[in-house]
CSV table of C-alpha atoms in Angstrom, one decimal:
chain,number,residue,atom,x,y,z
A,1,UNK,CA,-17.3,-7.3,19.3
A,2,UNK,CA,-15.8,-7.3,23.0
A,3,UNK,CA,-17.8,-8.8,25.0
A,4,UNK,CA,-21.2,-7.4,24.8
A,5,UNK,CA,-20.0,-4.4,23.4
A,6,UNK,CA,-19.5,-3.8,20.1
A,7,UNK,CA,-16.2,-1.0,19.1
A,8,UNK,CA,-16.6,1.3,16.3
A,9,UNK,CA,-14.2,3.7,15.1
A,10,UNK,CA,-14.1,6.7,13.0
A,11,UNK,CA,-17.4,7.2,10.8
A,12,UNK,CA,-16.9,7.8,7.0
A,13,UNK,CA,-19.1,6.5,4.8
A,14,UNK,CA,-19.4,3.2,5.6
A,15,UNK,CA,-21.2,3.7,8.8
A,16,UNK,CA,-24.3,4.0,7.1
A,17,UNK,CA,-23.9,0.5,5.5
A,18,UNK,CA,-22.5,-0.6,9.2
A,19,UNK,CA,-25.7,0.9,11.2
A,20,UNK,CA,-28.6,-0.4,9.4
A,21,UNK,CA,-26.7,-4.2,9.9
A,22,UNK,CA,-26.7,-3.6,13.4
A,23,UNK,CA,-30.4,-2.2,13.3
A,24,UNK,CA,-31.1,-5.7,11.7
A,25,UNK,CA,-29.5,-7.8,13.9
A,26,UNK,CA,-31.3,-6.3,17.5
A,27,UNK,CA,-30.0,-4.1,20.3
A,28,UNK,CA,-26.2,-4.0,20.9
A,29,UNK,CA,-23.9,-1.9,23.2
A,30,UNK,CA,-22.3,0.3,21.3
A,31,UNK,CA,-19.1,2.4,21.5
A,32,UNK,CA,-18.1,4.8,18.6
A,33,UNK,CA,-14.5,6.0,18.9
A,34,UNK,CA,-13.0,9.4,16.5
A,35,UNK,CA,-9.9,9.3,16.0
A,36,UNK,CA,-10.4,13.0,14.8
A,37,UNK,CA,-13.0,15.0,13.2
A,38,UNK,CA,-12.0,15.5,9.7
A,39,UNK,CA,-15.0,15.1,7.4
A,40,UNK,CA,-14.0,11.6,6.0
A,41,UNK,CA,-13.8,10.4,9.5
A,42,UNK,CA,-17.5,11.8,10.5
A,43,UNK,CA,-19.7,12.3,7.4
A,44,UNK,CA,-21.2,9.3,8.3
A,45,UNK,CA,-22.5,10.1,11.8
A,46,UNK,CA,-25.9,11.7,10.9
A,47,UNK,CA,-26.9,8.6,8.5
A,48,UNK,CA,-25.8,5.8,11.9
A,49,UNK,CA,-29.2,4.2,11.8
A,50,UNK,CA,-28.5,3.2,15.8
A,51,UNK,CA,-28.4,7.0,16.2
A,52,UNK,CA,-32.3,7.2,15.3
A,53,UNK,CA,-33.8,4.1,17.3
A,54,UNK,CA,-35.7,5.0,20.9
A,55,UNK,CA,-34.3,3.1,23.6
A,56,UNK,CA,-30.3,2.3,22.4
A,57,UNK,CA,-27.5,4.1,24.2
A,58,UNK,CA,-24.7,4.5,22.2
A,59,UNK,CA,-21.6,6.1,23.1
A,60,UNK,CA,-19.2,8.8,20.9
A,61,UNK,CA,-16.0,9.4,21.9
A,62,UNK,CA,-13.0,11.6,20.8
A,63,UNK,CA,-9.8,12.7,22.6
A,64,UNK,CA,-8.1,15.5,20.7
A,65,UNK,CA,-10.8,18.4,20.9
A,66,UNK,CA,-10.2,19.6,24.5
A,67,UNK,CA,-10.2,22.2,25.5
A,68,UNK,CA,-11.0,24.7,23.0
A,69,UNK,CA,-14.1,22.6,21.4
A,70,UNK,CA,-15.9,19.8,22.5
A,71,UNK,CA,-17.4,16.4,20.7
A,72,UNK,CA,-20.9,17.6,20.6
A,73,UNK,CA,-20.4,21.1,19.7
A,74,UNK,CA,-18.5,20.2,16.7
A,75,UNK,CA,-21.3,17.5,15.4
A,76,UNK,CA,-23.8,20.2,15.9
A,77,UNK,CA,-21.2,22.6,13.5
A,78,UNK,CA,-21.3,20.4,10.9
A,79,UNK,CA,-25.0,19.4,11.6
A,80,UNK,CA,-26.3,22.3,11.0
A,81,UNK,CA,-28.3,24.8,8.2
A,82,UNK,CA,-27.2,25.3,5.6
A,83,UNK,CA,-24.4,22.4,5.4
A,84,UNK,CA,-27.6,19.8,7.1
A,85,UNK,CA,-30.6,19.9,8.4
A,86,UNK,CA,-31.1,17.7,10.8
A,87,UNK,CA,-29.2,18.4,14.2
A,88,UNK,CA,-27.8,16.4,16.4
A,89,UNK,CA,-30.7,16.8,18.9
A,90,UNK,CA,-33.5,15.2,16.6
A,91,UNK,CA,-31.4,12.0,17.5
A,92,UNK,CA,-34.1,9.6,19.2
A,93,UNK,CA,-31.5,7.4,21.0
A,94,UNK,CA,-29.8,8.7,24.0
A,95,UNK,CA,-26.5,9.5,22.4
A,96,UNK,CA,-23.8,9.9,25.2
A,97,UNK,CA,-21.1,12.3,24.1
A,98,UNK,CA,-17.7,12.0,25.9
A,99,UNK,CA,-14.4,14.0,25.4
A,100,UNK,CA,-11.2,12.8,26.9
A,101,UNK,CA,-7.4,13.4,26.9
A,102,UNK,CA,-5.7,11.7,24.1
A,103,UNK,CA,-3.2,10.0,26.3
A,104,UNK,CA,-6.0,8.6,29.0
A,105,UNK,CA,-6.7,4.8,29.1
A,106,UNK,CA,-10.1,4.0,28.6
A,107,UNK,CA,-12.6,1.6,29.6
A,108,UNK,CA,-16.1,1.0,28.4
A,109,UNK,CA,-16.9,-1.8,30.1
A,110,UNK,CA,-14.4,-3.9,33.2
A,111,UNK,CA,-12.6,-6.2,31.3
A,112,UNK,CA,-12.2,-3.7,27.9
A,113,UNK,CA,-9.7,-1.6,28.1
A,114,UNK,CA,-8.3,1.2,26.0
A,115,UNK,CA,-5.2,3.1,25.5
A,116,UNK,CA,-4.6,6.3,23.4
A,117,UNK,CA,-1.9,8.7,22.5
A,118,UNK,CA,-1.4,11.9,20.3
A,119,UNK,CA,-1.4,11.0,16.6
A,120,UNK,CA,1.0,13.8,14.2
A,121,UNK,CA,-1.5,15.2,12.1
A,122,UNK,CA,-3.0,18.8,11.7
A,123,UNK,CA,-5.8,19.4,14.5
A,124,UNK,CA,-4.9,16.9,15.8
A,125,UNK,CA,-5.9,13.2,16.2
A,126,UNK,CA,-5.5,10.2,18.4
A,127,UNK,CA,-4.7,6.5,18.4
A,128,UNK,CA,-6.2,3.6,20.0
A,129,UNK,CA,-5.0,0.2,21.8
A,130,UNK,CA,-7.6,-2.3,22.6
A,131,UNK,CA,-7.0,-5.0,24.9
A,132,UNK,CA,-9.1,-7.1,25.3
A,133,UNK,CA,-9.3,-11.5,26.7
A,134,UNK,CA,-5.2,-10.9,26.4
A,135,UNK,CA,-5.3,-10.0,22.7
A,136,UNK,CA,-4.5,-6.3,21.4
A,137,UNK,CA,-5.5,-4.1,18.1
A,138,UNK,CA,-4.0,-1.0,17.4
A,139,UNK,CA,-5.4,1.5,15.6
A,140,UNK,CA,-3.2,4.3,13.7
A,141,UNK,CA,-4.6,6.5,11.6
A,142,UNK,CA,-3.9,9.8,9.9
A,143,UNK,CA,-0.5,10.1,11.3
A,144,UNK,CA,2.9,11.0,9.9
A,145,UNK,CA,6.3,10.2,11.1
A,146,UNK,CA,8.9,12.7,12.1
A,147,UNK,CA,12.5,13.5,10.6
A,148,UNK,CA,14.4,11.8,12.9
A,149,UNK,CA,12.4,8.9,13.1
A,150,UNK,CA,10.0,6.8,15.0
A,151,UNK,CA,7.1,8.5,16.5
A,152,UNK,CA,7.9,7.4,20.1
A,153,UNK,CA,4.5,8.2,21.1
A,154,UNK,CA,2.8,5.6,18.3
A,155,UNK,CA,5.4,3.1,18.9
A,156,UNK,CA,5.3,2.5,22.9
A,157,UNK,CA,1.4,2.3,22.2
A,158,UNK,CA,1.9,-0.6,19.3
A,159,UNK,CA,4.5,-2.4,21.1
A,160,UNK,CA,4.0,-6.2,21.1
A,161,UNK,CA,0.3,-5.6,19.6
A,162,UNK,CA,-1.2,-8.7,18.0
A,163,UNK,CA,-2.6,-6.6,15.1
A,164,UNK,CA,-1.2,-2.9,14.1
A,165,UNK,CA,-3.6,-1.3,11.4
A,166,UNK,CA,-1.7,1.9,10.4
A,167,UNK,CA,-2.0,5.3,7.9
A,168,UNK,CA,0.0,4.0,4.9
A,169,UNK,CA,-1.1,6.5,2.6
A,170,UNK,CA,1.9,7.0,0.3
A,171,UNK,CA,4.9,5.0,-0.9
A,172,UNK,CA,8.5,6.4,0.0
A,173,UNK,CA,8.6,7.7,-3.4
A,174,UNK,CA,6.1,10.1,-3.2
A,175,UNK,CA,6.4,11.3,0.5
A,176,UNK,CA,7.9,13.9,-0.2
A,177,UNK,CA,5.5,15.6,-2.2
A,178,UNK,CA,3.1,15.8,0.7
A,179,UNK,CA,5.3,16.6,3.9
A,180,UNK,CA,3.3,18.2,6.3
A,181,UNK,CA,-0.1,16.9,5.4
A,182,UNK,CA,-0.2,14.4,8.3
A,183,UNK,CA,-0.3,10.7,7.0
A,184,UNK,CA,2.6,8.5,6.5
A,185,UNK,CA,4.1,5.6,4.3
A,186,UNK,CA,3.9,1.5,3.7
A,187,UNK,CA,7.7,1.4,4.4
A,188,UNK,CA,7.4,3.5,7.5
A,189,UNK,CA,4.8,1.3,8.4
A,190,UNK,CA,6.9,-1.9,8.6
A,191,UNK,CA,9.6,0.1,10.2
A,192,UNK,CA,7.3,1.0,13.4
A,193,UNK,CA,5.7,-2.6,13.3
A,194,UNK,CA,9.7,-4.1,13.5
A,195,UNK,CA,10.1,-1.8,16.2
A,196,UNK,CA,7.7,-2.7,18.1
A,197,UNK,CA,7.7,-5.7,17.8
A,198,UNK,CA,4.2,-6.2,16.0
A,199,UNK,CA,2.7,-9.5,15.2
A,200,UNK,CA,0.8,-8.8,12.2
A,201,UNK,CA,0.8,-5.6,10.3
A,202,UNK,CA,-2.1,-3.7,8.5
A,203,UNK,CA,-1.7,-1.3,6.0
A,204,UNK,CA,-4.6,1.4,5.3
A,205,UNK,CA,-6.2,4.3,4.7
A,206,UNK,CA,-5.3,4.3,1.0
A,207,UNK,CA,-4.2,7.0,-1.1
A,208,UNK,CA,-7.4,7.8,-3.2
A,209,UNK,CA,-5.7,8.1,-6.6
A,210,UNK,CA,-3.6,4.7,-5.9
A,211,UNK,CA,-5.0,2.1,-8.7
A,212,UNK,CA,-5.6,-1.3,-8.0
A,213,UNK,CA,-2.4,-2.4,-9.6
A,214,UNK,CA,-0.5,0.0,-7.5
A,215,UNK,CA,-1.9,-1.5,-4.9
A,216,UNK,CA,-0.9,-5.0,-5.8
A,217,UNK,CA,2.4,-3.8,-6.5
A,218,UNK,CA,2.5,-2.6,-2.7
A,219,UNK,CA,1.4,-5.8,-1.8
A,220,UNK,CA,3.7,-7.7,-3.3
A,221,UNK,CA,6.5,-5.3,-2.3
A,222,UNK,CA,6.2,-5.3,1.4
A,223,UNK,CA,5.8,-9.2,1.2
A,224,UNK,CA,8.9,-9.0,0.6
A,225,UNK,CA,10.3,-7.0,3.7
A,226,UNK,CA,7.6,-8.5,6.3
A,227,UNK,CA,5.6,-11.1,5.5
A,228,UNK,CA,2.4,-11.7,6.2
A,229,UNK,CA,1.6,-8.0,6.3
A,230,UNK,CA,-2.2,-7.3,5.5
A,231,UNK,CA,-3.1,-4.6,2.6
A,232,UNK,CA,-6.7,-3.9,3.9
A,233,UNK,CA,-9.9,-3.9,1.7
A,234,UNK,CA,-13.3,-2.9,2.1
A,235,UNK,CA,-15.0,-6.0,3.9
A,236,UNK,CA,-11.9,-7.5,5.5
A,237,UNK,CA,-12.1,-9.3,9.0
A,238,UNK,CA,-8.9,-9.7,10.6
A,239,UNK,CA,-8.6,-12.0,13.8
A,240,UNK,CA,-5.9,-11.8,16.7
């Protein structure tokens, strides 16, 4: 929550967990932000109970469709017969749909602001700053660094964030078995958060086949090289 608002982003599947809490706790501003439109990053959309209830306004955004597609014509793609068959336009609340340039700063309400830039993954994707009451989370997902180095981009966004959660998909060691397929690493990870000087470092978006002893063994491994660095869970709340 920010202010009276409360930020969302990406919907996979626990966005249908996420919206019937909020349907229990009473009416709430809300702001969903994409990241992209991948299927584990939207399948959870038409199940958003906040979607269905007369009288909320909630607000979808996504910055890496323009100009060829827009946010609502791609929900109604996937929303559709014979993939589902319910479209978007059986939603009861008044759903606001708004497409942007990755690279704009936002700003959902006066003292929330927003920054974005280009993420490196295939159709594209975008990352999110939020500042907000002189704190800062950084978002950075489904992105994958480049030869040479540092994504410039990714690390002028990050730089002296409070919190950086970032794509650590695979370890160094099995990188290059999947260049080109747009996520990144734990180490990389550490090196953008030591460039830019970031406070405290999150690493997610998990390779699926990663056990939970490999992911101890992460943990424990890049304790060693930055401490204090988060591995994230399901159900974790992380503070500025």
């Amino acid at each position: 929550m920010c202010a009276d608002r409360r930020l969302i982003f990406d919907g996979g599947t626990g966005l249908r967990k996420l919206g019937r809490e909020i349907a229990q706790q009473g009416p709430t501003e809300i702001d969903l932000f994409l990241t992209h439109t991948h299927l584990d990053h939207i399948i959870g959309l038409p199940f958003f109970v906040p979607f269905h209830i007369p009288g909320l306004n909630p607000r979808l955004w996504a910055g890496h469709l323009l100009p060829d597609r827009t946010l609502k014509g791609t929900l109604s793609e996937m929303m559709q017969a014979p993939l589902f068959p319910v479209p978007p336009e059986t939603f009861r609340a008044q759903v606001e749909f708004h497409d942007f340039a990755c690279g704009e700063t936002l700003y959902p309400s006066p003292e929330i602001s927003l920054q974005t830039a280009p993420l490196n993954h295939p159709n594209g994707a975008c990352g999110y700053r939020i500042n907000f009451d002189g704190r800062s989370i950084c978002y950075i997902t489904d992105t994958e660094h480049y030869p040479e180095g540092r994504d410039p981009a990714v690390v002028d966004l990050v730089r002296d964030a409070d919190i950086m959660i970032y794509d650590a998909t695979y370890t160094e060691e099995e990188y290059p078995r999947f260049v080109g397929f747009g996520h990144s690493t734990w180490q990389e990870a550490v090196r953008v958060a030591d460039a830019a000087n970031v406070k405290t470092l999150v690493l997610f978006h998990h390779e699926p086949t990663h056990t939970d002893d490999i992911m101890d063994q992460i943990a424990a491994d890049v304790a060693k090289v930055r401490p204090g660095t988060e591995v994230a869970r399901e159900g974790m709340i992380l503070r500025p």
